[in-house]
């Protein structure tokens, strides 16, 4: 009867209000028990009374379990008028309520969607910052490598330039010294014998470039005189005196070696002329 339904609803509301708020782990079972007590009758009047009593008990307790039970009861009414709510539906409602309250505890003024968007934005910002720092580090490393390579190349070029400058100075000094020697030998060379000199020997010397030069020497003149003559020629390479040898064509042997006292006449073997050539050492 309506009076009986109201009495049952009032008793259920008083029971829920009198009980302490259950812990988070016990909220599902408590919500199920309260829901079962509050919606045990059938019919539109009983269901309405049950919903009202559930809302009243949720307001009195101030927790999340009673509100969850109210939501589950409303789903039961919408699903076809049945006053019974399953344990699974009550647990799902309890879980959603707990997640919502947890999100609101961070910032009660923000909705779950806003919190999720903010979290995604923070994650994206952190990822972008990490990538930016990695890119900066890579750029710095590349710049350092380029600077180091440029410094090494500059140092190498400077060392090469210094070596070339030193070599150029040394070569200039060498050429100047040999040219001075050429002039000195040309001035100190004795005059060429006359054609009527019976002891004179015609010496023909072939240079490395293929050119040949001839000059008459006294038969008693040393082979060194032939070397001095060759060294004084403008067409003779600017070689060091120790950098070339005078070689007899036949029999083949090097002339003017240390300890030899060869003369022009001995080299010619009594002939009036002799052919020699120059060989670079």
PDB file of C-alpha atoms in Angstrom:
ATOM      1  CA  UNK A   1       0.000   0.000   0.000  1.00  0.00           C
ATOM      2  CA  UNK A   2       1.159   3.605  -0.372  1.00  0.00           C
ATOM      3  CA  UNK A   3       1.374   3.951   3.381  1.00  0.00           C
ATOM      4  CA  UNK A   4       3.483   0.795   3.615  1.00  0.00           C
ATOM      5  CA  UNK A   5       5.793   1.959   0.837  1.00  0.00           C
ATOM      6  CA  UNK A   6       6.300   5.321   2.495  1.00  0.00           C
ATOM      7  CA  UNK A   7       7.071   3.632   5.775  1.00  0.00           C
ATOM      8  CA  UNK A   8       9.665   1.349   4.153  1.00  0.00           C
ATOM      9  CA  UNK A   9      11.278   4.286   2.348  1.00  0.00           C
ATOM     10  CA  UNK A  10      11.448   6.355   5.522  1.00  0.00           C
ATOM     11  CA  UNK A  11      12.998   3.479   7.422  1.00  0.00           C
ATOM     12  CA  UNK A  12      15.637   2.965   4.690  1.00  0.00           C
ATOM     13  CA  UNK A  13      16.491   6.666   4.659  1.00  0.00           C
ATOM     14  CA  UNK A  14      16.883   6.741   8.419  1.00  0.00           C
ATOM     15  CA  UNK A  15      19.094   3.684   8.328  1.00  0.00           C
ATOM     16  CA  UNK A  16      21.386   5.146   5.658  1.00  0.00           C
ATOM     17  CA  UNK A  17      21.616   8.498   7.463  1.00  0.00           C
ATOM     18  CA  UNK A  18      22.480   6.826  10.746  1.00  0.00           C
ATOM     19  CA  UNK A  19      25.280   4.666   9.296  1.00  0.00           C
ATOM     20  CA  UNK A  20      28.784   6.169   8.968  1.00  0.00           C
ATOM     21  CA  UNK A  21      30.244   6.876   5.532  1.00  0.00           C
ATOM     22  CA  UNK A  22      31.962   3.714   4.241  1.00  0.00           C
ATOM     23  CA  UNK A  23      35.534   3.634   3.076  1.00  0.00           C
ATOM     24  CA  UNK A  24      36.491   3.644  -0.588  1.00  0.00           C
ATOM     25  CA  UNK A  25      36.978  -0.097  -0.676  1.00  0.00           C
ATOM     26  CA  UNK A  26      33.601  -0.751   0.976  1.00  0.00           C
ATOM     27  CA  UNK A  27      31.589   1.792  -1.030  1.00  0.00           C
ATOM     28  CA  UNK A  28      30.446  -0.680  -3.675  1.00  0.00           C
ATOM     29  CA  UNK A  29      28.926  -3.161  -1.184  1.00  0.00           C
ATOM     30  CA  UNK A  30      27.338  -0.376   0.882  1.00  0.00           C
ATOM     31  CA  UNK A  31      25.881   1.217  -2.211  1.00  0.00           C
ATOM     32  CA  UNK A  32      24.411  -2.106  -3.272  1.00  0.00           C
ATOM     33  CA  UNK A  33      22.837  -2.780   0.127  1.00  0.00           C
ATOM     34  CA  UNK A  34      21.352   0.679   0.377  1.00  0.00           C
ATOM     35  CA  UNK A  35      20.050   0.478  -3.151  1.00  0.00           C
ATOM     36  CA  UNK A  36      18.441  -2.904  -2.470  1.00  0.00           C
ATOM     37  CA  UNK A  37      16.732  -1.604   0.712  1.00  0.00           C
ATOM     38  CA  UNK A  38      15.553   1.579  -0.857  1.00  0.00           C
ATOM     39  CA  UNK A  39      14.082   0.096  -4.053  1.00  0.00           C
ATOM     40  CA  UNK A  40      12.652  -3.195  -2.766  1.00  0.00           C
ATOM     41  CA  UNK A  41       9.046  -2.258  -3.654  1.00  0.00           C
ATOM     42  CA  UNK A  42       7.584  -1.996  -7.099  1.00  0.00           C
ATOM     43  CA  UNK A  43       5.370   0.470  -8.799  1.00  0.00           C
ATOM     44  CA  UNK A  44       5.638   4.114  -9.726  1.00  0.00           C
ATOM     45  CA  UNK A  45       4.841   5.452  -6.261  1.00  0.00           C
ATOM     46  CA  UNK A  46       7.301   3.176  -4.511  1.00  0.00           C
ATOM     47  CA  UNK A  47      10.012   3.944  -7.040  1.00  0.00           C
ATOM     48  CA  UNK A  48       9.552   7.658  -6.650  1.00  0.00           C
ATOM     49  CA  UNK A  49       9.649   7.380  -2.885  1.00  0.00           C
ATOM     50  CA  UNK A  50      12.788   5.249  -3.093  1.00  0.00           C
ATOM     51  CA  UNK A  51      14.568   7.776  -5.296  1.00  0.00           C
ATOM     52  CA  UNK A  52      13.686  10.586  -2.937  1.00  0.00           C
ATOM     53  CA  UNK A  53      14.858   8.689   0.109  1.00  0.00           C
ATOM     54  CA  UNK A  54      18.127   7.800  -1.646  1.00  0.00           C
ATOM     55  CA  UNK A  55      18.799  11.426  -2.520  1.00  0.00           C
ATOM     56  CA  UNK A  56      17.986  12.463   1.060  1.00  0.00           C
ATOM     57  CA  UNK A  57      20.387   9.908   2.515  1.00  0.00           C
ATOM     58  CA  UNK A  58      23.136  11.011   0.035  1.00  0.00           C
ATOM     59  CA  UNK A  59      22.767  14.604   1.141  1.00  0.00           C
ATOM     60  CA  UNK A  60      22.899  13.651   4.796  1.00  0.00           C
ATOM     61  CA  UNK A  61      25.985  11.453   4.435  1.00  0.00           C
ATOM     62  CA  UNK A  62      27.920  13.925   2.198  1.00  0.00           C
ATOM     63  CA  UNK A  63      29.816  11.075   0.474  1.00  0.00           C
ATOM     64  CA  UNK A  64      29.958   9.578  -2.951  1.00  0.00           C
ATOM     65  CA  UNK A  65      28.255   6.223  -2.211  1.00  0.00           C
ATOM     66  CA  UNK A  66      24.689   7.571  -1.820  1.00  0.00           C
ATOM     67  CA  UNK A  67      24.923   9.642  -5.000  1.00  0.00           C
ATOM     68  CA  UNK A  68      26.163   6.552  -6.827  1.00  0.00           C
ATOM     69  CA  UNK A  69      23.191   4.580  -5.530  1.00  0.00           C
ATOM     70  CA  UNK A  70      20.834   7.332  -6.698  1.00  0.00           C
ATOM     71  CA  UNK A  71      22.341   7.245 -10.194  1.00  0.00           C
ATOM     72  CA  UNK A  72      22.035   3.469 -10.303  1.00  0.00           C
ATOM     73  CA  UNK A  73      18.425   3.647  -9.139  1.00  0.00           C
ATOM     74  CA  UNK A  74      17.565   6.187 -11.817  1.00  0.00           C
ATOM     75  CA  UNK A  75      19.051   3.875 -14.457  1.00  0.00           C
ATOM     76  CA  UNK A  76      16.856   1.124 -13.072  1.00  0.00           C
ATOM     77  CA  UNK A  77      13.758   3.299 -13.470  1.00  0.00           C
ATOM     78  CA  UNK A  78      14.663   4.263 -17.016  1.00  0.00           C
ATOM     79  CA  UNK A  79      15.354   0.692 -18.035  1.00  0.00           C
ATOM     80  CA  UNK A  80      11.785  -0.442 -17.747  1.00  0.00           C
ATOM     81  CA  UNK A  81      10.374   0.331 -14.339  1.00  0.00           C
ATOM     82  CA  UNK A  82      12.154  -2.416 -12.422  1.00  0.00           C
ATOM     83  CA  UNK A  83      13.104  -1.325  -8.906  1.00  0.00           C
ATOM     84  CA  UNK A  84      16.106  -3.716  -8.627  1.00  0.00           C
ATOM     85  CA  UNK A  85      19.651  -2.471  -9.484  1.00  0.00           C
ATOM     86  CA  UNK A  86      22.395  -5.009 -10.282  1.00  0.00           C
ATOM     87  CA  UNK A  87      25.632  -5.150  -8.328  1.00  0.00           C
ATOM     88  CA  UNK A  88      27.655  -4.625 -11.533  1.00  0.00           C
ATOM     89  CA  UNK A  89      25.833  -1.362 -12.394  1.00  0.00           C
ATOM     90  CA  UNK A  90      26.278  -0.073  -8.863  1.00  0.00           C
ATOM     91  CA  UNK A  91      30.028  -0.847  -8.969  1.00  0.00           C
ATOM     92  CA  UNK A  92      30.446   0.920 -12.322  1.00  0.00           C
ATOM     93  CA  UNK A  93      28.640   3.981 -11.003  1.00  0.00           C
ATOM     94  CA  UNK A  94      30.796   3.878  -7.886  1.00  0.00           C
ATOM     95  CA  UNK A  95      33.995   3.715  -9.987  1.00  0.00           C
ATOM     96  CA  UNK A  96      32.975   6.635 -12.210  1.00  0.00           C
ATOM     97  CA  UNK A  97      32.017   8.673  -9.163  1.00  0.00           C
ATOM     98  CA  UNK A  98      35.380   7.964  -7.517  1.00  0.00           C
ATOM     99  CA  UNK A  99      37.323   9.000 -10.658  1.00  0.00           C
ATOM    100  CA  UNK A 100      35.289  12.189 -10.981  1.00  0.00           C
ATOM    101  CA  UNK A 101      35.866  13.120  -7.338  1.00  0.00           C
ATOM    102  CA  UNK A 102      39.592  12.359  -7.690  1.00  0.00           C
ATOM    103  CA  UNK A 103      39.852  14.650 -10.706  1.00  0.00           C
ATOM    104  CA  UNK A 104      37.962  17.394  -8.947  1.00  0.00           C
ATOM    105  CA  UNK A 105      40.248  17.070  -5.918  1.00  0.00           C
ATOM    106  CA  UNK A 106      43.158  18.351  -8.058  1.00  0.00           C
ATOM    107  CA  UNK A 107      41.289  21.479  -9.067  1.00  0.00           C
ATOM    108  CA  UNK A 108      37.569  21.491  -8.266  1.00  0.00           C
ATOM    109  CA  UNK A 109      36.957  24.276 -10.774  1.00  0.00           C
ATOM    110  CA  UNK A 110      38.139  22.156 -13.737  1.00  0.00           C
ATOM    111  CA  UNK A 111      36.117  19.511 -15.460  1.00  0.00           C
ATOM    112  CA  UNK A 112      37.598  16.079 -16.316  1.00  0.00           C
ATOM    113  CA  UNK A 113      37.811  17.032 -19.984  1.00  0.00           C
ATOM    114  CA  UNK A 114      39.725  20.185 -19.171  1.00  0.00           C
ATOM    115  CA  UNK A 115      42.063  18.250 -16.892  1.00  0.00           C
ATOM    116  CA  UNK A 116      42.714  15.704 -19.621  1.00  0.00           C
ATOM    117  CA  UNK A 117      43.381  18.455 -22.150  1.00  0.00           C
ATOM    118  CA  UNK A 118      45.762  20.180 -19.757  1.00  0.00           C
ATOM    119  CA  UNK A 119      47.601  16.931 -19.111  1.00  0.00           C
ATOM    120  CA  UNK A 120      47.997  16.300 -22.844  1.00  0.00           C
ATOM    121  CA  UNK A 121      49.219  19.841 -23.326  1.00  0.00           C
ATOM    122  CA  UNK A 122      51.802  19.434 -20.557  1.00  0.00           C
ATOM    123  CA  UNK A 123      53.006  16.157 -22.041  1.00  0.00           C
ATOM    124  CA  UNK A 124      53.282  17.730 -25.500  1.00  0.00           C
ATOM    125  CA  UNK A 125      55.121  20.730 -24.072  1.00  0.00           C
ATOM    126  CA  UNK A 126      57.588  18.458 -22.247  1.00  0.00           C
ATOM    127  CA  UNK A 127      58.188  16.433 -25.424  1.00  0.00           C
ATOM    128  CA  UNK A 128      58.745  19.592 -27.471  1.00  0.00           C
ATOM    129  CA  UNK A 129      61.159  20.953 -24.864  1.00  0.00           C
ATOM    130  CA  UNK A 130      63.123  17.701 -24.915  1.00  0.00           C
ATOM    131  CA  UNK A 131      63.318  17.703 -28.710  1.00  0.00           C
ATOM    132  CA  UNK A 132      64.339  21.370 -28.726  1.00  0.00           C
ATOM    133  CA  UNK A 133      67.123  20.771 -26.212  1.00  0.00           C
ATOM    134  CA  UNK A 134      68.345  17.762 -28.213  1.00  0.00           C
ATOM    135  CA  UNK A 135      68.339  19.854 -31.402  1.00  0.00           C
ATOM    136  CA  UNK A 136      70.260  22.640 -29.668  1.00  0.00           C
ATOM    137  CA  UNK A 137      72.825  20.159 -28.380  1.00  0.00           C
ATOM    138  CA  UNK A 138      73.219  18.631 -31.853  1.00  0.00           C
ATOM    139  CA  UNK A 139      73.639  22.099 -33.405  1.00  0.00           C
ATOM    140  CA  UNK A 140      76.218  23.024 -30.790  1.00  0.00           C
ATOM    141  CA  UNK A 141      78.097  19.773 -31.383  1.00  0.00           C
ATOM    142  CA  UNK A 142      78.095  20.295 -35.161  1.00  0.00           C
ATOM    143  CA  UNK A 143      79.230  23.896 -34.754  1.00  0.00           C
ATOM    144  CA  UNK A 144      82.041  22.779 -32.450  1.00  0.00           C
ATOM    145  CA  UNK A 145      83.132  20.120 -34.945  1.00  0.00           C
ATOM    146  CA  UNK A 146      83.072  22.610 -37.818  1.00  0.00           C
ATOM    147  CA  UNK A 147      85.044  25.151 -35.781  1.00  0.00           C
ATOM    148  CA  UNK A 148      87.561  22.492 -34.789  1.00  0.00           C
ATOM    149  CA  UNK A 149      87.940  21.342 -38.402  1.00  0.00           C
ATOM    150  CA  UNK A 150      88.409  24.928 -39.565  1.00  0.00           C
ATOM    151  CA  UNK A 151      90.989  25.559 -36.857  1.00  0.00           C
ATOM    152  CA  UNK A 152      92.869  22.386 -37.794  1.00  0.00           C
ATOM    153  CA  UNK A 153      92.762  23.289 -41.491  1.00  0.00           C
ATOM    154  CA  UNK A 154      93.959  26.817 -40.730  1.00  0.00           C
ATOM    155  CA  UNK A 155      96.789  25.499 -38.573  1.00  0.00           C
ATOM    156  CA  UNK A 156      97.785  23.016 -41.264  1.00  0.00           C
ATOM    157  CA  UNK A 157      97.682  25.701 -43.950  1.00  0.00           C
ATOM    158  CA  UNK A 158      99.751  28.026 -41.780  1.00  0.00           C
ATOM    159  CA  UNK A 159     102.333  25.313 -41.089  1.00  0.00           C
ATOM    160  CA  UNK A 160     102.481  24.455 -44.791  1.00  0.00           C
ATOM    161  CA  UNK A 161     102.903  28.113 -45.705  1.00  0.00           C
ATOM    162  CA  UNK A 162     105.688  28.492 -43.164  1.00  0.00           C
ATOM    163  CA  UNK A 163     107.427  25.366 -44.478  1.00  0.00           C
ATOM    164  CA  UNK A 164     107.090  26.595 -48.046  1.00  0.00           C
ATOM    165  CA  UNK A 165     108.436  29.997 -47.044  1.00  0.00           C
ATOM    166  CA  UNK A 166     111.411  28.401 -45.318  1.00  0.00           C
ATOM    167  CA  UNK A 167     112.027  26.156 -48.323  1.00  0.00           C
ATOM    168  CA  UNK A 168     111.756  29.111 -50.690  1.00  0.00           C
ATOM    169  CA  UNK A 169     114.269  31.098 -48.662  1.00  0.00           C
ATOM    170  CA  UNK A 170     116.625  28.126 -48.568  1.00  0.00           C
ATOM    171  CA  UNK A 171     116.278  27.598 -52.323  1.00  0.00           C
ATOM    172  CA  UNK A 172     116.919  31.262 -53.002  1.00  0.00           C
ATOM    173  CA  UNK A 173     120.028  31.174 -50.860  1.00  0.00           C
ATOM    174  CA  UNK A 174     121.232  28.007 -52.596  1.00  0.00           C
ATOM    175  CA  UNK A 175     120.743  29.461 -56.083  1.00  0.00           C
ATOM    176  CA  UNK A 176     122.441  32.672 -55.072  1.00  0.00           C
ATOM    177  CA  UNK A 177     125.413  30.752 -53.701  1.00  0.00           C
ATOM    178  CA  UNK A 178     125.724  28.571 -56.823  1.00  0.00           C
ATOM    179  CA  UNK A 179     125.450  31.548 -59.143  1.00  0.00           C
ATOM    180  CA  UNK A 180     128.200  33.233 -57.219  1.00  0.00           C
ATOM    181  CA  UNK A 181     130.263  30.068 -57.539  1.00  0.00           C
ATOM    182  CA  UNK A 182     129.612  30.055 -61.294  1.00  0.00           C
ATOM    183  CA  UNK A 183     130.953  33.559 -61.658  1.00  0.00           C
ATOM    184  CA  UNK A 184     134.006  32.763 -59.556  1.00  0.00           C
ATOM    185  CA  UNK A 185     134.809  29.650 -61.624  1.00  0.00           C
ATOM    186  CA  UNK A 186     134.375  31.529 -64.885  1.00  0.00           C
ATOM    187  CA  UNK A 187     136.840  34.170 -63.732  1.00  0.00           C
ATOM    188  CA  UNK A 188     139.386  31.657 -62.397  1.00  0.00           C
ATOM    189  CA  UNK A 189     139.309  29.345 -65.423  1.00  0.00           C
ATOM    190  CA  UNK A 190     142.617  29.452 -67.416  1.00  0.00           C
ATOM    191  CA  UNK A 191     142.522  30.502 -71.039  1.00  0.00           C
ATOM    192  CA  UNK A 192     141.846  27.929 -73.726  1.00  0.00           C
ATOM    193  CA  UNK A 193     145.009  26.643 -75.521  1.00  0.00           C
ATOM    194  CA  UNK A 194     145.643  27.647 -79.106  1.00  0.00           C
ATOM    195  CA  UNK A 195     144.809  25.330 -81.973  1.00  0.00           C
ATOM    196  CA  UNK A 196     148.509  24.972 -82.704  1.00  0.00           C
ATOM    197  CA  UNK A 197     149.217  23.515 -79.237  1.00  0.00           C
ATOM    198  CA  UNK A 198     150.215  19.896 -79.868  1.00  0.00           C
ATOM    199  CA  UNK A 199     149.471  18.878 -76.277  1.00  0.00           C
ATOM    200  CA  UNK A 200     145.962  20.285 -76.311  1.00  0.00           C
ATOM    201  CA  UNK A 201     143.006  17.857 -76.189  1.00  0.00           C
ATOM    202  CA  UNK A 202     139.567  18.681 -77.502  1.00  0.00           C
ATOM    203  CA  UNK A 203     137.007  17.693 -74.875  1.00  0.00           C
ATOM    204  CA  UNK A 204     133.360  17.233 -75.861  1.00  0.00           C
ATOM    205  CA  UNK A 205     130.853  16.903 -72.982  1.00  0.00           C
ATOM    206  CA  UNK A 206     127.190  16.015 -73.316  1.00  0.00           C
ATOM    207  CA  UNK A 207     124.844  17.482 -70.659  1.00  0.00           C
ATOM    208  CA  UNK A 208     121.732  15.749 -69.274  1.00  0.00           C
ATOM    209  CA  UNK A 209     119.447  17.891 -71.461  1.00  0.00           C
ATOM    210  CA  UNK A 210     121.173  16.522 -74.605  1.00  0.00           C
ATOM    211  CA  UNK A 211     123.227  19.593 -75.401  1.00  0.00           C
ATOM    212  CA  UNK A 212     126.949  19.207 -76.049  1.00  0.00           C
ATOM    213  CA  UNK A 213     129.781  21.644 -75.278  1.00  0.00           C
ATOM    214  CA  UNK A 214     133.398  21.531 -76.503  1.00  0.00           C
ATOM    215  CA  UNK A 215     136.591  23.165 -75.290  1.00  0.00           C
ATOM    216  CA  UNK A 216     140.336  22.578 -75.617  1.00  0.00           C
ATOM    217  CA  UNK A 217     142.340  21.825 -72.513  1.00  0.00           C
ATOM    218  CA  UNK A 218     146.044  21.394 -71.998  1.00  0.00           C
ATOM    219  CA  UNK A 219     147.011  17.752 -71.787  1.00  0.00           C
ATOM    220  CA  UNK A 220     148.508  18.179 -68.321  1.00  0.00           C
ATOM    221  CA  UNK A 221     145.422  19.935 -66.953  1.00  0.00           C
ATOM    222  CA  UNK A 222     143.530  18.033 -64.262  1.00  0.00           C
ATOM    223  CA  UNK A 223     140.046  16.660 -64.739  1.00  0.00           C
ATOM    224  CA  UNK A 224     138.845  19.154 -62.103  1.00  0.00           C
ATOM    225  CA  UNK A 225     139.441  21.895 -64.676  1.00  0.00           C
ATOM    226  CA  UNK A 226     136.854  20.251 -66.904  1.00  0.00           C
ATOM    227  CA  UNK A 227     134.398  20.170 -63.986  1.00  0.00           C
ATOM    228  CA  UNK A 228     135.066  23.825 -63.203  1.00  0.00           C
ATOM    229  CA  UNK A 229     134.488  24.736 -66.833  1.00  0.00           C
ATOM    230  CA  UNK A 230     131.154  22.881 -66.900  1.00  0.00           C
ATOM    231  CA  UNK A 231     130.045  24.421 -63.608  1.00  0.00           C
ATOM    232  CA  UNK A 232     130.732  27.911 -65.011  1.00  0.00           C
ATOM    233  CA  UNK A 233     128.462  27.480 -68.039  1.00  0.00           C
ATOM    234  CA  UNK A 234     125.182  29.406 -67.981  1.00  0.00           C
ATOM    235  CA  UNK A 235     123.408  26.391 -69.504  1.00  0.00           C
ATOM    236  CA  UNK A 236     124.676  24.053 -66.807  1.00  0.00           C
ATOM    237  CA  UNK A 237     122.095  23.265 -64.095  1.00  0.00           C
ATOM    238  CA  UNK A 238     122.584  24.906 -60.722  1.00  0.00           C
ATOM    239  CA  UNK A 239     123.643  21.686 -59.060  1.00  0.00           C
ATOM    240  CA  UNK A 240     125.873  21.340 -56.068  1.00  0.00           C
ATOM    241  CA  UNK A 241     129.404  20.257 -57.061  1.00  0.00           C
ATOM    242  CA  UNK A 242     128.807  17.042 -55.157  1.00  0.00           C
ATOM    243  CA  UNK A 243     125.506  16.435 -56.934  1.00  0.00           C
ATOM    244  CA  UNK A 244     126.882  15.334 -60.319  1.00  0.00           C
ATOM    245  CA  UNK A 245     129.676  13.279 -61.849  1.00  0.00           C
ATOM    246  CA  UNK A 246     131.783  13.436 -64.987  1.00  0.00           C
ATOM    247  CA  UNK A 247     131.802  10.082 -66.726  1.00  0.00           C
ATOM    248  CA  UNK A 248     134.087   8.737 -69.460  1.00  0.00           C
ATOM    249  CA  UNK A 249     132.216   7.166 -72.343  1.00  0.00           C
ATOM    250  CA  UNK A 250     134.705   4.396 -73.103  1.00  0.00           C
ATOM    251  CA  UNK A 251     135.903   2.738 -71.048  1.00  0.00           C
ATOM    252  CA  UNK A 252     133.085   3.819 -68.803  1.00  0.00           C
ATOM    253  CA  UNK A 253     134.263   5.190 -65.465  1.00  0.00           C
ATOM    254  CA  UNK A 254     133.651   8.149 -63.222  1.00  0.00           C
ATOM    255  CA  UNK A 255     136.315  10.824 -63.426  1.00  0.00           C
ATOM    256  CA  UNK A 256     137.546  13.130 -60.742  1.00  0.00           C
ATOM    257  CA  UNK A 257     136.681  10.833 -57.866  1.00  0.00           C
ATOM    258  CA  UNK A 258     138.419  11.497 -54.580  1.00  0.00           C
ATOM    259  CA  UNK A 259     141.999  10.276 -54.710  1.00  0.00           C
ATOM    260  CA  UNK A 260     142.172  10.231 -58.517  1.00  0.00           C
ATOM    261  CA  UNK A 261     144.868  12.326 -60.211  1.00  0.00           C
ATOM    262  CA  UNK A 262     143.608  11.938 -63.732  1.00  0.00           C
ATOM    263  CA  UNK A 263     144.726  14.441 -66.353  1.00  0.00           C
ATOM    264  CA  UNK A 264     143.057  15.339 -69.588  1.00  0.00           C
ATOM    265  CA  UNK A 265     145.754  13.480 -71.555  1.00  0.00           C
ATOM    266  CA  UNK A 266     145.352  10.290 -69.491  1.00  0.00           C
ATOM    267  CA  UNK A 267     141.607  10.377 -69.936  1.00  0.00           C
ATOM    268  CA  UNK A 268     142.046  10.814 -73.720  1.00  0.00           C
ATOM    269  CA  UNK A 269     144.602   7.950 -73.741  1.00  0.00           C
ATOM    270  CA  UNK A 270     146.928   9.886 -76.055  1.00  0.00           C
ATOM    271  CA  UNK A 271     144.166  10.925 -78.475  1.00  0.00           C
ATOM    272  CA  UNK A 272     143.580  14.510 -79.478  1.00  0.00           C
ATOM    273  CA  UNK A 273     139.976  14.470 -78.447  1.00  0.00           C
ATOM    274  CA  UNK A 274     137.722  12.712 -75.921  1.00  0.00           C
ATOM    275  CA  UNK A 275     133.934  12.427 -75.356  1.00  0.00           C
ATOM    276  CA  UNK A 276     132.525  12.655 -71.863  1.00  0.00           C
ATOM    277  CA  UNK A 277     129.071  13.115 -70.373  1.00  0.00           C
ATOM    278  CA  UNK A 278     127.558  14.450 -67.149  1.00  0.00           C
ATOM    279  CA  UNK A 279     125.487  12.280 -64.833  1.00  0.00           C
ATOM    280  CA  UNK A 280     123.428  13.627 -61.939  1.00  0.00           C
ATOM    281  CA  UNK A 281     123.839  11.775 -58.657  1.00  0.00           C
TER     282      UNK A 281
END
